[in-house]
XYZ file of C-alpha atoms in Angstrom:
249
model
C 0.001 0.115 0.028
C 1.378 3.269 -0.882
C -0.146 5.806 1.655
C -1.550 5.663 4.732
C -5.508 5.148 4.618
C -7.391 8.669 4.112
C -10.906 8.563 5.840
C -13.587 10.729 5.264
C -15.904 9.439 7.878
C -18.842 10.955 6.720
C -22.483 10.170 5.462
C -21.724 9.774 1.723
C -21.673 6.239 0.184
C -18.667 4.316 1.459
C -15.806 2.680 -0.228
C -12.313 1.461 0.056
C -10.790 1.474 -3.424
C -8.613 -1.148 -4.573
C -6.374 0.184 -7.332
C -3.884 -1.668 -9.275
C -0.300 -0.329 -8.922
C 2.963 -1.075 -10.554
C 4.519 -4.356 -9.667
C 1.080 -5.837 -8.485
C 0.981 -3.509 -5.418
C -2.367 -2.287 -4.317
C -3.471 1.254 -2.853
C -6.206 1.271 -0.648
C -8.051 4.346 0.344
C -10.604 4.387 3.058
C -13.548 6.441 2.203
C -16.527 6.405 4.566
C -18.134 5.389 7.608
C -21.383 6.775 8.835
C -22.049 10.108 10.569
C -25.336 11.129 12.476
C -27.341 13.427 10.815
C -25.893 16.381 12.795
C -21.840 16.521 12.686
C -20.372 18.173 15.712
C -17.210 20.384 15.712
C -13.886 18.340 16.202
C -13.182 17.585 19.673
C -9.798 18.301 21.588
C -6.645 16.757 20.336
C -6.074 13.191 21.877
C -2.718 12.287 23.295
C -1.365 8.968 21.825
C -2.271 5.923 23.784
C -5.359 7.648 25.501
C -8.900 6.876 24.744
C -11.496 9.140 26.106
C -15.194 8.644 25.533
C -16.474 9.519 22.036
C -19.902 10.399 20.904
C -20.804 8.558 17.807
C -21.319 11.644 15.727
C -17.550 12.822 16.750
C -16.459 11.995 13.414
C -14.195 15.044 12.502
C -11.898 13.877 15.253
C -11.856 10.444 14.103
C -11.401 11.471 10.658
C -8.309 13.652 11.602
C -6.704 10.869 13.770
C -6.829 8.286 11.083
C -5.698 10.696 8.539
C -2.782 11.778 10.777
C -1.516 8.238 11.239
C -3.190 7.743 14.553
C -5.854 4.850 13.469
C -4.715 2.901 16.835
C -6.049 5.699 18.882
C -9.168 6.338 17.006
C -9.605 2.522 17.245
C -9.057 2.837 21.190
C -11.732 5.806 21.313
C -14.265 3.711 19.315
C -13.593 0.686 21.669
C -14.339 2.825 24.692
C -17.603 4.008 22.970
C -18.772 0.353 22.055
C -17.902 -0.648 25.695
C -21.095 1.666 26.486
C -23.128 0.770 23.421
C -22.113 -2.455 22.000
C -24.711 -2.806 19.609
C -24.705 0.504 17.766
C -24.378 -0.267 14.145
C -22.752 3.039 13.201
C -20.269 2.326 15.993
C -19.326 -0.961 14.789
C -18.920 0.158 11.281
C -16.815 2.983 12.196
C -14.673 0.634 14.347
C -14.106 -1.744 11.404
C -12.845 1.110 9.372
C -10.512 2.167 12.096
C -9.357 -1.403 12.771
C -8.766 -1.695 8.668
C -6.741 1.540 8.901
C -4.686 0.217 11.792
C -3.896 -3.199 10.165
C -6.199 -5.197 12.343
C -8.031 -6.961 9.505
C -9.658 -9.599 11.296
C -10.917 -7.316 13.809
C -12.343 -5.311 11.130
C -14.122 -8.080 9.709
C -15.896 -9.076 13.097
C -16.960 -5.350 13.389
C -18.199 -5.244 9.793
C -20.017 -8.551 10.416
C -21.865 -7.274 13.589
C -22.534 -3.936 11.698
C -24.162 -5.816 8.842
C -26.457 -7.708 11.271
C -27.190 -4.657 13.553
C -27.677 -1.884 11.032
C -30.350 -0.663 8.752
C -30.051 -1.656 4.968
C -27.608 1.144 4.379
C -25.076 0.224 7.020
C -25.429 -3.481 6.040
C -24.536 -2.653 2.350
C -21.491 -0.486 3.264
C -20.309 -3.317 5.692
C -20.482 -5.812 2.829
C -18.402 -3.829 0.804
C -15.681 -3.081 3.263
C -15.843 -6.886 3.992
C -14.757 -7.319 0.480
C -11.668 -5.087 0.801
C -10.760 -6.828 4.243
C -10.947 -10.093 2.923
C -8.697 -9.449 -0.221
C -6.051 -7.573 2.047
C -5.943 -10.777 4.359
C -5.518 -12.967 1.519
C -3.028 -10.719 -0.314
C -0.966 -10.959 2.890
C -1.015 -14.771 2.924
C 0.221 -15.181 -0.689
C 3.859 -15.960 0.245
C 3.010 -18.315 2.935
C -0.338 -19.948 2.036
C -1.584 -19.819 -1.418
C -4.555 -21.762 -0.631
C -5.474 -19.099 2.150
C -5.162 -16.583 -0.492
C -7.387 -18.052 -3.025
C -10.179 -18.862 -0.331
C -9.910 -15.272 0.888
C -10.077 -13.746 -2.433
C -13.339 -16.100 -3.329
C -14.792 -14.519 -0.108
C -14.059 -11.062 -1.174
C -15.685 -11.624 -4.594
C -18.661 -12.946 -2.881
C -18.917 -9.847 -0.690
C -18.551 -7.551 -3.594
C -21.500 -9.674 -5.275
C -23.468 -9.039 -2.313
C -22.699 -5.492 -2.323
C -24.003 -5.226 -6.068
C -26.957 -6.911 -5.041
C -27.936 -4.187 -2.721
C -26.871 -1.567 -5.335
C -26.083 -2.837 -8.716
C -25.005 0.551 -10.096
C -22.290 1.213 -7.344
C -19.340 1.915 -9.572
C -16.733 1.217 -6.495
C -18.284 -2.091 -6.114
C -18.218 -2.956 -9.665
C -14.508 -1.731 -9.996
C -13.352 -3.800 -6.846
C -15.219 -6.885 -8.088
C -13.594 -6.832 -11.450
C -10.350 -6.171 -9.772
C -10.506 -9.130 -7.544
C -12.014 -11.195 -10.328
C -8.946 -10.569 -12.561
C -6.336 -11.167 -9.811
C -8.165 -14.321 -8.607
C -8.441 -15.723 -12.046
C -4.898 -15.130 -12.815
C -3.706 -16.852 -9.575
C -5.885 -19.795 -9.939
C -4.557 -20.300 -13.730
C -1.100 -19.873 -12.543
C -1.351 -22.283 -9.609
C -3.098 -25.013 -12.077
C -0.283 -24.808 -14.513
C 2.338 -25.071 -11.641
C 0.649 -28.332 -10.577
C 0.300 -29.535 -13.896
C 4.115 -28.815 -14.681
C 4.905 -30.688 -11.435
C 2.860 -33.677 -12.438
C 4.872 -33.922 -15.565
C 8.123 -34.506 -13.695
C 9.751 -37.991 -14.300
C 10.718 -38.522 -10.734
C 7.160 -38.320 -9.441
C 5.597 -41.365 -8.183
C 2.202 -42.262 -9.682
C 0.399 -41.222 -6.607
C 2.301 -37.963 -6.799
C 1.032 -37.212 -10.485
C -2.411 -37.882 -9.442
C -2.321 -35.527 -6.782
C -0.895 -32.771 -8.656
C -3.289 -33.457 -11.723
C -6.246 -33.357 -9.353
C -5.041 -30.088 -7.871
C -4.531 -28.525 -11.482
C -7.929 -29.758 -12.431
C -9.700 -28.156 -9.345
C -7.893 -24.948 -10.056
C -8.550 -24.929 -13.906
C -12.415 -25.572 -12.894
C -12.594 -22.768 -10.234
C -10.923 -20.570 -12.914
C -13.643 -21.237 -15.543
C -16.258 -20.967 -12.966
C -15.135 -17.508 -12.382
C -14.650 -16.606 -16.010
C -16.890 -19.025 -18.156
C -15.408 -17.462 -21.213
C -11.604 -18.134 -20.419
C -10.333 -20.299 -23.063
C -7.213 -21.066 -21.061
C -9.195 -22.227 -18.015
C -11.463 -24.646 -20.231
C -8.400 -26.079 -22.151
C -6.670 -26.713 -19.061
C -9.560 -28.264 -17.319
C -10.104 -30.572 -20.410
C -6.379 -31.533 -20.642
C -5.966 -32.253 -16.973
C -9.286 -34.260 -17.012
C -7.660 -36.440 -19.802
C -4.594 -36.814 -18.067
C -6.414 -38.030 -14.874
C -8.317 -40.397 -16.877
C -4.945 -41.951 -18.328
C -3.386 -42.207 -14.977
C -6.418 -43.750 -13.197
């Protein structure tokens, strides 16, 4: 990610944009949370590490803190507010945004889940969108250590954006993020499928190893074709590995 998150926490439609950058890096920009109808003036400055009580509508103070690199302090303030009002959907949503900005992605998912359940239709729709972003980021972080985890998280991210588009089919941000994650997931599935297919062709492999690798390749090609039914590469790979498996079995 190139710059620290930038969060107007206000009443405009929410979004965390995933943008493609050079070298397959991603820039994320926090936009949104929900303000109450009346937005009070910013509160006094907060010293790092402190967590005074905060009203659900004290949006400018949170906005300033997160934009200034104090997402952890904003998060602490929201946690203090949630201790007094644990089912407040707006607080839960804002807590998710602050947790995301602070790098606590799993915590952000928990808060967005709770906000989705506790909030009205608007809050729920925003929470689904943000869950898609958090799932993508968690999956991206796992790419070097657990590729299957990345694939699973990106599939969930795609589902979250699908759900967001069901609520608002014309949401350009959800459309963009859906296409972005779909492209990344498709590319990763095809790459992993071909990797397993090449491993299956290695002469030193036992029959059991060849079958295991071919099954993995077939599964990945099948997943890729489900994501993009028009992908000739996925369709050809699926058929090829199916035929190779038939010969092995």
